mmCIF file of C-alpha atoms and ligand atoms in Angstrom:
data_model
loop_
_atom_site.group_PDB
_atom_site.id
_atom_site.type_symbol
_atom_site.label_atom_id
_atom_site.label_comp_id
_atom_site.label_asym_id
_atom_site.label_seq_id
_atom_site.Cartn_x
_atom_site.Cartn_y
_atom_site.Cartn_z
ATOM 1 C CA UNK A 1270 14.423 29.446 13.752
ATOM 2 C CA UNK A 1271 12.892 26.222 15.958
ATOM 3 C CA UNK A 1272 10.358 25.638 13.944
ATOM 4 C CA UNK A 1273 9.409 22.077 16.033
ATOM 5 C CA UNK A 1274 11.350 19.590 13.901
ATOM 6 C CA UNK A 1275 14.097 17.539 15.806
ATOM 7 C CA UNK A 1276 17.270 18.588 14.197
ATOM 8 C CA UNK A 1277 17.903 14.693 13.325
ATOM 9 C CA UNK A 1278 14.242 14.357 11.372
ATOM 10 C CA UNK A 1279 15.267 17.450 9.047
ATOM 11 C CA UNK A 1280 13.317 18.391 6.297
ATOM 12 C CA UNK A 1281 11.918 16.316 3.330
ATOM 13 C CA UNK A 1282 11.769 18.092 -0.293
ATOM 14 C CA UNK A 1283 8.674 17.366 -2.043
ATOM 15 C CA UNK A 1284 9.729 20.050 -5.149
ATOM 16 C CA UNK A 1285 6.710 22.340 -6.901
ATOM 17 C CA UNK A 1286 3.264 22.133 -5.046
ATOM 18 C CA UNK A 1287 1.690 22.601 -8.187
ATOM 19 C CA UNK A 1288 3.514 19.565 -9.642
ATOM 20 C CA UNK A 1289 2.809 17.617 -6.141
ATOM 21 C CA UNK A 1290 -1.175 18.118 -6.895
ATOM 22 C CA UNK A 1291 -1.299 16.997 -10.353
ATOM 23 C CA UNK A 1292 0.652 13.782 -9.462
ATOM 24 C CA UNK A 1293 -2.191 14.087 -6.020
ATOM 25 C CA UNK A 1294 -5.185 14.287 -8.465
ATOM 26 C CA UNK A 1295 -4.065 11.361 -10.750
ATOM 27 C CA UNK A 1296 -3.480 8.729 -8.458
ATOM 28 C CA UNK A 1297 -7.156 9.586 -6.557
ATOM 29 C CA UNK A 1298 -8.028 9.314 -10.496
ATOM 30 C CA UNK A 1299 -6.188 5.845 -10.393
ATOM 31 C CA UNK A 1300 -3.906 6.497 -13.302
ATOM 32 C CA UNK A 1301 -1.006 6.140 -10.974
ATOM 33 C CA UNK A 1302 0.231 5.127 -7.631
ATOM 34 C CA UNK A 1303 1.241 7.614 -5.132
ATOM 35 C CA UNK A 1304 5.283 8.761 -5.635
ATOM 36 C CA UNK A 1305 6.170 8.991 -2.090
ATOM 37 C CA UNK A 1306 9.872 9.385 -0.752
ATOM 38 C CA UNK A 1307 8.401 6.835 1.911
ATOM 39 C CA UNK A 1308 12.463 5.542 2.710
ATOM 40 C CA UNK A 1309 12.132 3.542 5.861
ATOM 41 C CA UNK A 1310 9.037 5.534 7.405
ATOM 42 C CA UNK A 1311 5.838 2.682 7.682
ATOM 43 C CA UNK A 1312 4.141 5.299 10.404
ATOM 44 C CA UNK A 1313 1.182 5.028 7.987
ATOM 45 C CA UNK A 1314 1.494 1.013 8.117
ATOM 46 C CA UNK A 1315 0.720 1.434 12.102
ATOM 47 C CA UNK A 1316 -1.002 4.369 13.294
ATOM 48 C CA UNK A 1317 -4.642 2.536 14.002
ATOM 49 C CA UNK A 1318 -6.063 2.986 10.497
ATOM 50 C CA UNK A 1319 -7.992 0.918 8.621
ATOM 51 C CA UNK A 1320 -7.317 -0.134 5.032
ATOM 52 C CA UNK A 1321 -10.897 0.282 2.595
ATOM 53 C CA UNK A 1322 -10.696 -2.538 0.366
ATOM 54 C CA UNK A 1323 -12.661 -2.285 -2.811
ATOM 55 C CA UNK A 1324 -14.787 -5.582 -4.140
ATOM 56 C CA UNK A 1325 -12.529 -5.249 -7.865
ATOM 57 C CA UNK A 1326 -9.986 -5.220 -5.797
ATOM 58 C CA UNK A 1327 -9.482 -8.668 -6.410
ATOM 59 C CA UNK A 1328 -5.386 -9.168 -6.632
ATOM 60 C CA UNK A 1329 -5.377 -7.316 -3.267
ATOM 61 C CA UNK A 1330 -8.452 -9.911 -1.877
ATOM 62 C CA UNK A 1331 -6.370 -12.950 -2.492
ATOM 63 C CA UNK A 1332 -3.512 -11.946 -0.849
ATOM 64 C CA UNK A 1333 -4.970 -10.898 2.296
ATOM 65 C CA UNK A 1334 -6.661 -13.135 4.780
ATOM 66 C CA UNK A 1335 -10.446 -12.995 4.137
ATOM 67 C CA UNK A 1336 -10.718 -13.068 8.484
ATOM 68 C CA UNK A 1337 -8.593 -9.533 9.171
ATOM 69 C CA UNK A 1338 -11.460 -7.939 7.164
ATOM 70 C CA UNK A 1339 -14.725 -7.496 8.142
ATOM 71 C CA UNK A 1340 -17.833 -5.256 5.901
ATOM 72 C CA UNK A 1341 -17.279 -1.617 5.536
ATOM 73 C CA UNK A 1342 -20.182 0.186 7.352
ATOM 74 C CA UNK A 1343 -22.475 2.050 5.486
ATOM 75 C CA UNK A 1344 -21.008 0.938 2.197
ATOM 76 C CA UNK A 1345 -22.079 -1.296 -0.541
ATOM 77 C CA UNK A 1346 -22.143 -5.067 -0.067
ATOM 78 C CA UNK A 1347 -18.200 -6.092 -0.581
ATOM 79 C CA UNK A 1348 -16.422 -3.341 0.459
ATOM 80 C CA UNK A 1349 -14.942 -4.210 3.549
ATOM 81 C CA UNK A 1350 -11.764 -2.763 6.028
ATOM 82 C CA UNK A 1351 -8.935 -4.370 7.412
ATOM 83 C CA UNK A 1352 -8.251 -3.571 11.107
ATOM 84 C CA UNK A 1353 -5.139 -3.312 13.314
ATOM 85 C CA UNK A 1354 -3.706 -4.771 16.200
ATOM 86 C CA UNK A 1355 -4.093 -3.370 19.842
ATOM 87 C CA UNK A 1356 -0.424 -1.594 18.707
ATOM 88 C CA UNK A 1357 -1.968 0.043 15.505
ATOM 89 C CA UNK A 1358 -0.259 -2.035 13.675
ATOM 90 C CA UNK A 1359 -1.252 -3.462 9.734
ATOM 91 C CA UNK A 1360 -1.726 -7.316 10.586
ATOM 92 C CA UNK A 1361 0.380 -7.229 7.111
ATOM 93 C CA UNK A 1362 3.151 -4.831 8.322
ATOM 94 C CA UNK A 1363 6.158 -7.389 9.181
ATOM 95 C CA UNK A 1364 9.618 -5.994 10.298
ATOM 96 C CA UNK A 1365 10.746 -5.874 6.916
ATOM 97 C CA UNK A 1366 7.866 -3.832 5.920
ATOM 98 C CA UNK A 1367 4.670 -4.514 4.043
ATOM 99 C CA UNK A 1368 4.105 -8.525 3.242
ATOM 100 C CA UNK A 1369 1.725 -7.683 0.762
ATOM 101 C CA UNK A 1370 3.446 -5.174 -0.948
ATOM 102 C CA UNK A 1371 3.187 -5.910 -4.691
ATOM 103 C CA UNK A 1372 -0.577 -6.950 -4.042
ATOM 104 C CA UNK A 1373 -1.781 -4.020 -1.471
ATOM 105 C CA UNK A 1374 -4.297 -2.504 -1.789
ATOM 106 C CA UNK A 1375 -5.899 0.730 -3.348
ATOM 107 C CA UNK A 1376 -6.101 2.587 -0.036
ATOM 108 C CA UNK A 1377 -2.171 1.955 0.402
ATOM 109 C CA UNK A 1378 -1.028 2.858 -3.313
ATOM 110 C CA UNK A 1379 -2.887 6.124 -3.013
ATOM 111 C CA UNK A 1380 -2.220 7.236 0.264
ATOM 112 C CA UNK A 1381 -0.001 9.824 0.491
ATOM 113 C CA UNK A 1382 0.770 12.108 3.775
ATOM 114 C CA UNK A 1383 2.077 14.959 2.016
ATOM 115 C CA UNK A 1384 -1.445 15.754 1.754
ATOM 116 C CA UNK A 1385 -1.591 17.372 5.267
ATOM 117 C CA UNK A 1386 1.131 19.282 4.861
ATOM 118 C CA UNK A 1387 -0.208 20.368 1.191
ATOM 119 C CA UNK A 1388 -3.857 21.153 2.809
ATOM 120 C CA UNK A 1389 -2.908 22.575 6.194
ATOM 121 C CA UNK A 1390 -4.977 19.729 7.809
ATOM 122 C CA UNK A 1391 -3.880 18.876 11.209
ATOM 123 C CA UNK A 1392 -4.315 15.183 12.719
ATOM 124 C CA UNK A 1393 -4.408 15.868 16.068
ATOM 125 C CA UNK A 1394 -5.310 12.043 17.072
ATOM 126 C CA UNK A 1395 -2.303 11.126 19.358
ATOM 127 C CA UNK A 1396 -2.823 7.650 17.693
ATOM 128 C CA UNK A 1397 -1.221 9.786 14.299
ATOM 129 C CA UNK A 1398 1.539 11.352 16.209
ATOM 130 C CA UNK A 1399 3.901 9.296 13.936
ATOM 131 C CA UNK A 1400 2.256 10.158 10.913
ATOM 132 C CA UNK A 1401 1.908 13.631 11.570
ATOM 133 C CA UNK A 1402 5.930 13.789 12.697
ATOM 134 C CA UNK A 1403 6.712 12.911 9.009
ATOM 135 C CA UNK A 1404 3.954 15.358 7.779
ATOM 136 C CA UNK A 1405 5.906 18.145 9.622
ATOM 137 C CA UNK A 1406 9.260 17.264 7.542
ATOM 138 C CA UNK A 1407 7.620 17.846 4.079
ATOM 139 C CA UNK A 1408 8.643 20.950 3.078
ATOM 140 C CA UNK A 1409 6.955 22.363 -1.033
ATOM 141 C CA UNK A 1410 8.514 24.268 -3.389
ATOM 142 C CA UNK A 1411 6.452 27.603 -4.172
ATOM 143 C CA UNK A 1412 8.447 28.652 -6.005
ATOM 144 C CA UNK A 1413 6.017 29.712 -9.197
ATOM 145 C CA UNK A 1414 2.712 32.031 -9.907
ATOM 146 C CA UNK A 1415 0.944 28.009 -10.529
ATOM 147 C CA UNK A 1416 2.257 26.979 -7.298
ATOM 148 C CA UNK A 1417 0.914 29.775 -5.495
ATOM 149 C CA UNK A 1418 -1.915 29.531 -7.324
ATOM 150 C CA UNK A 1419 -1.982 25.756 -6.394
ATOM 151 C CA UNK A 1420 -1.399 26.333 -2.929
ATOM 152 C CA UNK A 1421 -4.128 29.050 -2.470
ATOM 153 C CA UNK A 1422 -7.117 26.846 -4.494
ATOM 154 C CA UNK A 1423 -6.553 23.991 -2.008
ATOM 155 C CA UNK A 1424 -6.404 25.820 1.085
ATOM 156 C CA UNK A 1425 -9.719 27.624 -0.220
ATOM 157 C CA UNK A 1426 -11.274 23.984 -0.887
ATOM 158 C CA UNK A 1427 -10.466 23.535 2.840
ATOM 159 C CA UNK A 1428 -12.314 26.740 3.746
ATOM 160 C CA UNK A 1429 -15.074 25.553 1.822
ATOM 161 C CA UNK A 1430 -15.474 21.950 2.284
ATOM 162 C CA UNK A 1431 -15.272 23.128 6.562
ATOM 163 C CA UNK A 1432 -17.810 26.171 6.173
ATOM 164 C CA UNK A 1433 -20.266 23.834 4.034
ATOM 165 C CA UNK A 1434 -19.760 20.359 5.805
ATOM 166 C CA UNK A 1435 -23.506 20.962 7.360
ATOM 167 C CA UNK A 1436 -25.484 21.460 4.383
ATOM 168 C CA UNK A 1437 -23.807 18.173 2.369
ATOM 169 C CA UNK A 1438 -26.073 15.264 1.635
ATOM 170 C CA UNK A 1439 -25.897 12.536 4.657
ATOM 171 C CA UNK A 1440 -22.781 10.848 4.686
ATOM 172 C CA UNK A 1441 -20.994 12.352 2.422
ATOM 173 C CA UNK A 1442 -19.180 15.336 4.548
ATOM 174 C CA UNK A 1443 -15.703 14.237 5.918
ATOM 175 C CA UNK A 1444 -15.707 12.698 8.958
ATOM 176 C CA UNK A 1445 -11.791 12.013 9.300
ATOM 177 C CA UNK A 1446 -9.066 14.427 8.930
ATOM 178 C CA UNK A 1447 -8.027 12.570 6.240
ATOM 179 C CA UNK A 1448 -11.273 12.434 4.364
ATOM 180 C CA UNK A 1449 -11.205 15.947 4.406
ATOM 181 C CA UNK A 1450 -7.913 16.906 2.959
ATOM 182 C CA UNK A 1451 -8.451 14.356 0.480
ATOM 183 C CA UNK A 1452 -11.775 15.940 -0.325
ATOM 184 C CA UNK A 1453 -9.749 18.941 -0.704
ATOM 185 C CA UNK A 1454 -7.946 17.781 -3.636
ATOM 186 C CA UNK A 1455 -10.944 15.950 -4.918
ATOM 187 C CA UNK A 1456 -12.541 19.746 -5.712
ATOM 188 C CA UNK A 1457 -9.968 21.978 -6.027
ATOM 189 C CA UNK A 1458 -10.649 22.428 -9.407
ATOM 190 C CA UNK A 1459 -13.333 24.574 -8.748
ATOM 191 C CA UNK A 1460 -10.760 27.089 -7.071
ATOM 192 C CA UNK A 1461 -8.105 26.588 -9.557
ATOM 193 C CA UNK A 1462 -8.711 30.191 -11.859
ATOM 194 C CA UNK A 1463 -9.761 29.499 -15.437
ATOM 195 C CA UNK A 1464 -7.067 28.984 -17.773
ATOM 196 C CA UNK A 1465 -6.025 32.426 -20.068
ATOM 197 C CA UNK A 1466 -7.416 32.309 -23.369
ATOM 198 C CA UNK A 1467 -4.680 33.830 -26.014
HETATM 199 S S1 SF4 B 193 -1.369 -3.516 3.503
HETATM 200 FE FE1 SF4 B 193 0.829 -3.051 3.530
HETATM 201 S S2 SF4 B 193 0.986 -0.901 2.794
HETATM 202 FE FE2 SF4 B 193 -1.156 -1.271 3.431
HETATM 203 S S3 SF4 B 193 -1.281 -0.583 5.582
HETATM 204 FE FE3 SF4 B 193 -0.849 -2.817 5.570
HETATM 205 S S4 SF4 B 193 1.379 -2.972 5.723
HETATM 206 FE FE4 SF4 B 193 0.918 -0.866 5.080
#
């Protein structure tokens, strides 16, 4: 079946969703950094996004110039973003990869594009068009009654977060593809079902 992919892209195995959203829910926890099969890929590193940069990020702070960032908007006083060039490109992406690597920051460790393909959530930005060419090679593993399960509580937090997005406080209803499938995961405990008492 042509299901879109270029025969030399294949597909990427990700294994059990279930397992895919625990390790998801931890590192937006910050008890771990994001576990992905990133190989060569940097589409993430230059695909016109900016990098958030917490103020206790501090190890990150000192290894980026203070001039590629600039204030977050609408955020507390020392959060700030790093741009991109007029290619989309990471000032800190080199062409042996990330310059910063050991010391980048939050934003980076955590992100993790598996999330559209988990959630469903399409980036239809042409400025993503590399990012969403690797999201189309994940391929999950539902394979078990908790990776249905899995599966079906974050595609209802989609439902949810989409059909409610006009009654959320100001500000706080995603804006960004992005924001929104990681919002997903942020509340999919409330769809998970309650675990079986014995
Ligand atoms: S800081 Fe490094 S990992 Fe983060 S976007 Fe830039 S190049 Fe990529």
């Amino acid at each position: 079946m042509d299901d879109g992919i270029p025969v030399e892209l294949g597909h990427l195995p990700v294994g059990g969703f279930s397992g895919w959203l625990e390790e998801m829910r931890a590192a937006l926890r910050g008890e771990a950094d994001a576990d992905v099969a990133c190989g060569t890929c940097s589409a993430c590193c230059q695909s016109s996004q900016f990098v958030h940069i917490g103020p206790d990020e501090t190890d990150a702070l000192a290894h980026i110039p203070a001039e590629l960032t600039f204030p977050a908007p609408q955020m507390p006083r020392g959060h700030v973003l790093m741009g991109y060039d007029r290619a989309g490109r990471c000032p800190m992406l080199t062409d042996t990869g990330c310059s910063v690597y050991e010391h980048r920051p939050r934003t980076c460790r955590t992100y993790d594009c598996r999330v559209f393909a988990a959630t469903g959530v399409e980036l239809d930005d042409p400025g993503k068009a590399a990012i969403a060419a690797r999201v189309g090679q994940w391929r999950f593993d539902v394979a078990s009654p908790e990776d249905d399960r899995a599966r079906q509580a974050l595609e209802s937090a989609v439902r949810y977060i989409r059909a409610h997005a006009d009654e959320m406080p100001e500000g706080s209803a995603p804006q960004t593809p992005t924001r929104l499938a990681v919002m997903a995961v942020e509340i999919v405990d409330r769809f998970l079902p309650a675990p079986e008492t014995p």
